[in-house]
PDB file of C-alpha atoms in Angstrom:
ATOM      1  CA  UNK A  27     158.913-145.801 -53.700  1.00 38.00           C
ATOM      2  CA  UNK A  28     160.146-144.011 -50.596  1.00 42.00           C
ATOM      3  CA  UNK A  29     156.823-142.412 -49.695  1.00 58.00           C
ATOM      4  CA  UNK A  30     154.785-145.612 -49.967  1.00 71.00           C
ATOM      5  CA  UNK A  31     151.854-145.684 -47.565  1.00 88.00           C
ATOM      6  CA  UNK A  32     150.362-149.057 -48.533  1.00 94.00           C
ATOM      7  CA  UNK A  33     152.462-152.163 -47.879  1.00 94.00           C
ATOM      8  CA  UNK A  34     151.952-155.810 -48.817  1.00 94.00           C
ATOM      9  CA  UNK A  35     152.717-158.934 -46.859  1.00 93.00           C
ATOM     10  CA  UNK A  36     151.766-162.578 -47.276  1.00 93.00           C
ATOM     11  CA  UNK A  37     149.551-163.551 -44.384  1.00 92.00           C
ATOM     12  CA  UNK A  38     151.637-166.677 -43.784  1.00 88.00           C
ATOM     13  CA  UNK A  39     154.799-164.586 -43.436  1.00 84.00           C
ATOM     14  CA  UNK A  40     153.045-162.205 -41.049  1.00 64.00           C
ATOM     15  CA  UNK A  41     151.881-165.062 -38.803  1.00 61.00           C
ATOM     16  CA  UNK A  42     155.249-166.867 -38.903  1.00 54.00           C
ATOM     17  CA  UNK A  43     157.328-163.738 -38.278  1.00 55.00           C
ATOM     18  CA  UNK A  44     155.114-162.302 -35.547  1.00 52.00           C
ATOM     19  CA  UNK A  45     158.069-162.064 -33.146  1.00 52.00           C
ATOM     20  CA  UNK A  46     160.095-160.090 -35.691  1.00 55.00           C
ATOM     21  CA  UNK A  47     157.875-157.028 -35.476  1.00 63.00           C
ATOM     22  CA  UNK A  48     154.534-156.073 -36.892  1.00 65.00           C
ATOM     23  CA  UNK A  49     154.136-154.795 -40.442  1.00 70.00           C
ATOM     24  CA  UNK A  50     153.549-151.038 -40.627  1.00 78.00           C
ATOM     25  CA  UNK A  51     150.279-149.449 -39.581  1.00 90.00           C
ATOM     26  CA  UNK A  52     146.776-150.843 -39.640  1.00 94.00           C
ATOM     27  CA  UNK A  53     146.566-154.367 -41.056  1.00 95.00           C
ATOM     28  CA  UNK A  54     143.850-155.586 -43.408  1.00 97.00           C
ATOM     29  CA  UNK A  55     143.246-159.082 -44.735  1.00 97.00           C
ATOM     30  CA  UNK A  56     142.084-158.498 -48.316  1.00 98.00           C
ATOM     31  CA  UNK A  57     141.273-162.052 -49.448  1.00 97.00           C
ATOM     32  CA  UNK A  58     137.708-163.141 -50.209  1.00 95.00           C
ATOM     33  CA  UNK A  59     138.317-166.486 -48.459  1.00 95.00           C
ATOM     34  CA  UNK A  60     139.893-166.963 -45.037  1.00 96.00           C
ATOM     35  CA  UNK A  61     143.497-168.209 -45.480  1.00 95.00           C
ATOM     36  CA  UNK A  62     143.877-171.953 -45.073  1.00 94.00           C
ATOM     37  CA  UNK A  63     145.593-173.009 -41.856  1.00 93.00           C
ATOM     38  CA  UNK A  64     145.452-169.574 -40.210  1.00 93.00           C
ATOM     39  CA  UNK A  65     143.545-169.318 -36.952  1.00 92.00           C
ATOM     40  CA  UNK A  66     141.506-166.287 -35.943  1.00 91.00           C
ATOM     41  CA  UNK A  67     143.807-165.850 -32.910  1.00 90.00           C
ATOM     42  CA  UNK A  68     146.766-165.530 -35.298  1.00 88.00           C
ATOM     43  CA  UNK A  69     145.083-162.534 -36.877  1.00 91.00           C
ATOM     44  CA  UNK A  70     144.418-160.475 -33.774  1.00 90.00           C
ATOM     45  CA  UNK A  71     144.250-156.793 -34.664  1.00 91.00           C
ATOM     46  CA  UNK A  72     143.701-157.518 -38.364  1.00 94.00           C
ATOM     47  CA  UNK A  73     140.512-156.327 -40.037  1.00 96.00           C
ATOM     48  CA  UNK A  74     139.120-158.637 -42.714  1.00 97.00           C
ATOM     49  CA  UNK A  75     137.852-156.594 -45.676  1.00 97.00           C
ATOM     50  CA  UNK A  76     136.705-159.346 -48.008  1.00 96.00           C
ATOM     51  CA  UNK A  77     134.598-156.878 -50.020  1.00 96.00           C
ATOM     52  CA  UNK A  78     137.849-155.369 -51.345  1.00 97.00           C
ATOM     53  CA  UNK A  79     138.850-158.706 -52.898  1.00 97.00           C
ATOM     54  CA  UNK A  80     138.028-159.647 -56.490  1.00 97.00           C
ATOM     55  CA  UNK A  81     134.689-161.298 -57.118  1.00 96.00           C
ATOM     56  CA  UNK A  82     134.602-165.077 -56.935  1.00 95.00           C
ATOM     57  CA  UNK A  83     133.975-165.195 -60.686  1.00 97.00           C
ATOM     58  CA  UNK A  84     137.011-163.037 -61.490  1.00 97.00           C
ATOM     59  CA  UNK A  85     139.220-164.906 -59.025  1.00 95.00           C
ATOM     60  CA  UNK A  86     138.201-168.229 -60.576  1.00 96.00           C
ATOM     61  CA  UNK A  87     138.775-166.929 -64.114  1.00 97.00           C
ATOM     62  CA  UNK A  88     142.253-165.639 -63.206  1.00 97.00           C
ATOM     63  CA  UNK A  89     143.294-168.887 -61.540  1.00 94.00           C
ATOM     64  CA  UNK A  90     146.653-167.310 -60.550  1.00 92.00           C
ATOM     65  CA  UNK A  91     147.810-167.593 -64.176  1.00 95.00           C
ATOM     66  CA  UNK A  92     150.548-164.979 -64.765  1.00 96.00           C
ATOM     67  CA  UNK A  93     149.605-164.924 -68.477  1.00 97.00           C
ATOM     68  CA  UNK A  94     146.178-163.549 -67.485  1.00 97.00           C
ATOM     69  CA  UNK A  95     147.464-161.032 -64.935  1.00 97.00           C
ATOM     70  CA  UNK A  96     147.268-157.906 -67.122  1.00 97.00           C
ATOM     71  CA  UNK A  97     143.636-158.554 -68.071  1.00 98.00           C
ATOM     72  CA  UNK A  98     142.840-159.643 -64.511  1.00 98.00           C
ATOM     73  CA  UNK A  99     144.222-156.326 -63.210  1.00 98.00           C
ATOM     74  CA  UNK A 100     142.037-154.345 -65.635  1.00 98.00           C
ATOM     75  CA  UNK A 101     138.914-156.300 -64.689  1.00 98.00           C
ATOM     76  CA  UNK A 102     139.687-156.048 -60.978  1.00 98.00           C
ATOM     77  CA  UNK A 103     140.210-152.267 -61.177  1.00 97.00           C
ATOM     78  CA  UNK A 104     136.823-152.010 -62.918  1.00 97.00           C
ATOM     79  CA  UNK A 105     135.260-153.983 -60.048  1.00 97.00           C
ATOM     80  CA  UNK A 106     136.931-151.691 -57.508  1.00 97.00           C
ATOM     81  CA  UNK A 107     135.676-148.611 -59.356  1.00 96.00           C
ATOM     82  CA  UNK A 108     132.135-150.010 -59.286  1.00 96.00           C
ATOM     83  CA  UNK A 109     132.152-150.481 -55.485  1.00 94.00           C
ATOM     84  CA  UNK A 110     134.276-147.730 -53.925  1.00 93.00           C
ATOM     85  CA  UNK A 111     132.633-148.232 -50.528  1.00 95.00           C
ATOM     86  CA  UNK A 112     134.530-151.520 -50.197  1.00 95.00           C
ATOM     87  CA  UNK A 113     137.771-149.540 -50.003  1.00 97.00           C
ATOM     88  CA  UNK A 114     136.597-147.011 -47.394  1.00 97.00           C
ATOM     89  CA  UNK A 115     138.053-148.731 -44.297  1.00 97.00           C
ATOM     90  CA  UNK A 116     141.463-149.111 -45.920  1.00 97.00           C
ATOM     91  CA  UNK A 117     141.513-145.623 -47.441  1.00 96.00           C
ATOM     92  CA  UNK A 118     140.426-144.031 -44.157  1.00 95.00           C
ATOM     93  CA  UNK A 119     143.284-145.760 -42.341  1.00 96.00           C
ATOM     94  CA  UNK A 120     145.791-144.961 -45.120  1.00 95.00           C
ATOM     95  CA  UNK A 121     144.944-141.258 -44.884  1.00 93.00           C
ATOM     96  CA  UNK A 122     146.019-141.387 -41.225  1.00 93.00           C
ATOM     97  CA  UNK A 123     149.174-143.444 -41.705  1.00 93.00           C
ATOM     98  CA  UNK A 124     150.648-146.570 -43.263  1.00 94.00           C
ATOM     99  CA  UNK A 125     148.569-149.698 -43.836  1.00 96.00           C
ATOM    100  CA  UNK A 126     149.535-153.268 -44.639  1.00 95.00           C
ATOM    101  CA  UNK A 127     147.450-155.461 -46.927  1.00 97.00           C
ATOM    102  CA  UNK A 128     147.674-159.145 -46.039  1.00 96.00           C
ATOM    103  CA  UNK A 129     147.020-161.772 -48.707  1.00 96.00           C
ATOM    104  CA  UNK A 130     147.524-165.527 -49.056  1.00 95.00           C
ATOM    105  CA  UNK A 131     148.597-165.958 -52.694  1.00 94.00           C
ATOM    106  CA  UNK A 132     151.941-167.680 -53.258  1.00 93.00           C
ATOM    107  CA  UNK A 133     152.922-165.519 -56.239  1.00 94.00           C
ATOM    108  CA  UNK A 134     154.051-162.202 -54.764  1.00 93.00           C
ATOM    109  CA  UNK A 135     154.069-160.392 -58.139  1.00 95.00           C
ATOM    110  CA  UNK A 136     150.866-161.599 -59.811  1.00 97.00           C
ATOM    111  CA  UNK A 137     148.078-161.305 -57.270  1.00 97.00           C
ATOM    112  CA  UNK A 138     145.130-159.098 -56.438  1.00 97.00           C
ATOM    113  CA  UNK A 139     146.869-157.386 -53.504  1.00 98.00           C
ATOM    114  CA  UNK A 140     149.448-155.872 -55.882  1.00 97.00           C
ATOM    115  CA  UNK A 141     146.634-154.403 -57.993  1.00 98.00           C
ATOM    116  CA  UNK A 142     144.751-153.250 -54.894  1.00 98.00           C
ATOM    117  CA  UNK A 143     147.839-151.541 -53.439  1.00 97.00           C
ATOM    118  CA  UNK A 144     148.487-149.643 -56.655  1.00 96.00           C
ATOM    119  CA  UNK A 145     144.803-148.695 -56.956  1.00 97.00           C
ATOM    120  CA  UNK A 146     144.689-147.412 -53.371  1.00 96.00           C
ATOM    121  CA  UNK A 147     147.877-145.414 -53.769  1.00 94.00           C
ATOM    122  CA  UNK A 148     146.380-143.756 -56.832  1.00 94.00           C
ATOM    123  CA  UNK A 149     143.416-142.653 -54.715  1.00 94.00           C
ATOM    124  CA  UNK A 150     145.482-141.185 -51.885  1.00 91.00           C
ATOM    125  CA  UNK A 151     146.424-137.490 -51.751  1.00 79.00           C
ATOM    126  CA  UNK A 152     149.915-136.796 -53.036  1.00 68.00           C
ATOM    127  CA  UNK A 153     149.871-139.860 -55.265  1.00 52.00           C
ATOM    128  CA  UNK A 154     148.090-138.257 -58.191  1.00 46.00           C
ATOM    129  CA  UNK A 155     144.728-139.287 -56.748  1.00 45.00           C
ATOM    130  CA  UNK A 156     142.073-137.317 -54.855  1.00 45.00           C
TER     131      UNK A 156
END
């Protein structure tokens, strides 16, 4: 999508590739738990929005099982719809310019950040949202 305003990047790639340029726009860590092995100094300029992550119960149920991803995505979207205030910092920034969501999951296709990105883009003007 050429007009994408919400980008994804694994937090470990962002920390490792720091010299190769920053990801676009404001950066948000969207995991409920702090990523293992990543120091706070490595995340300078990144806002941690743990409230935007799936609940601990949903995350545990999903267990990063690709077979459960479709149902996980539905349940996670329902959680996001029930607490829209959790998305406010990211949406506010995305209305001003690009944002990058940082996550720690190894699977780049079946994780909560993919669902969150798509959900946010649906809420942004010009994307069929508000």
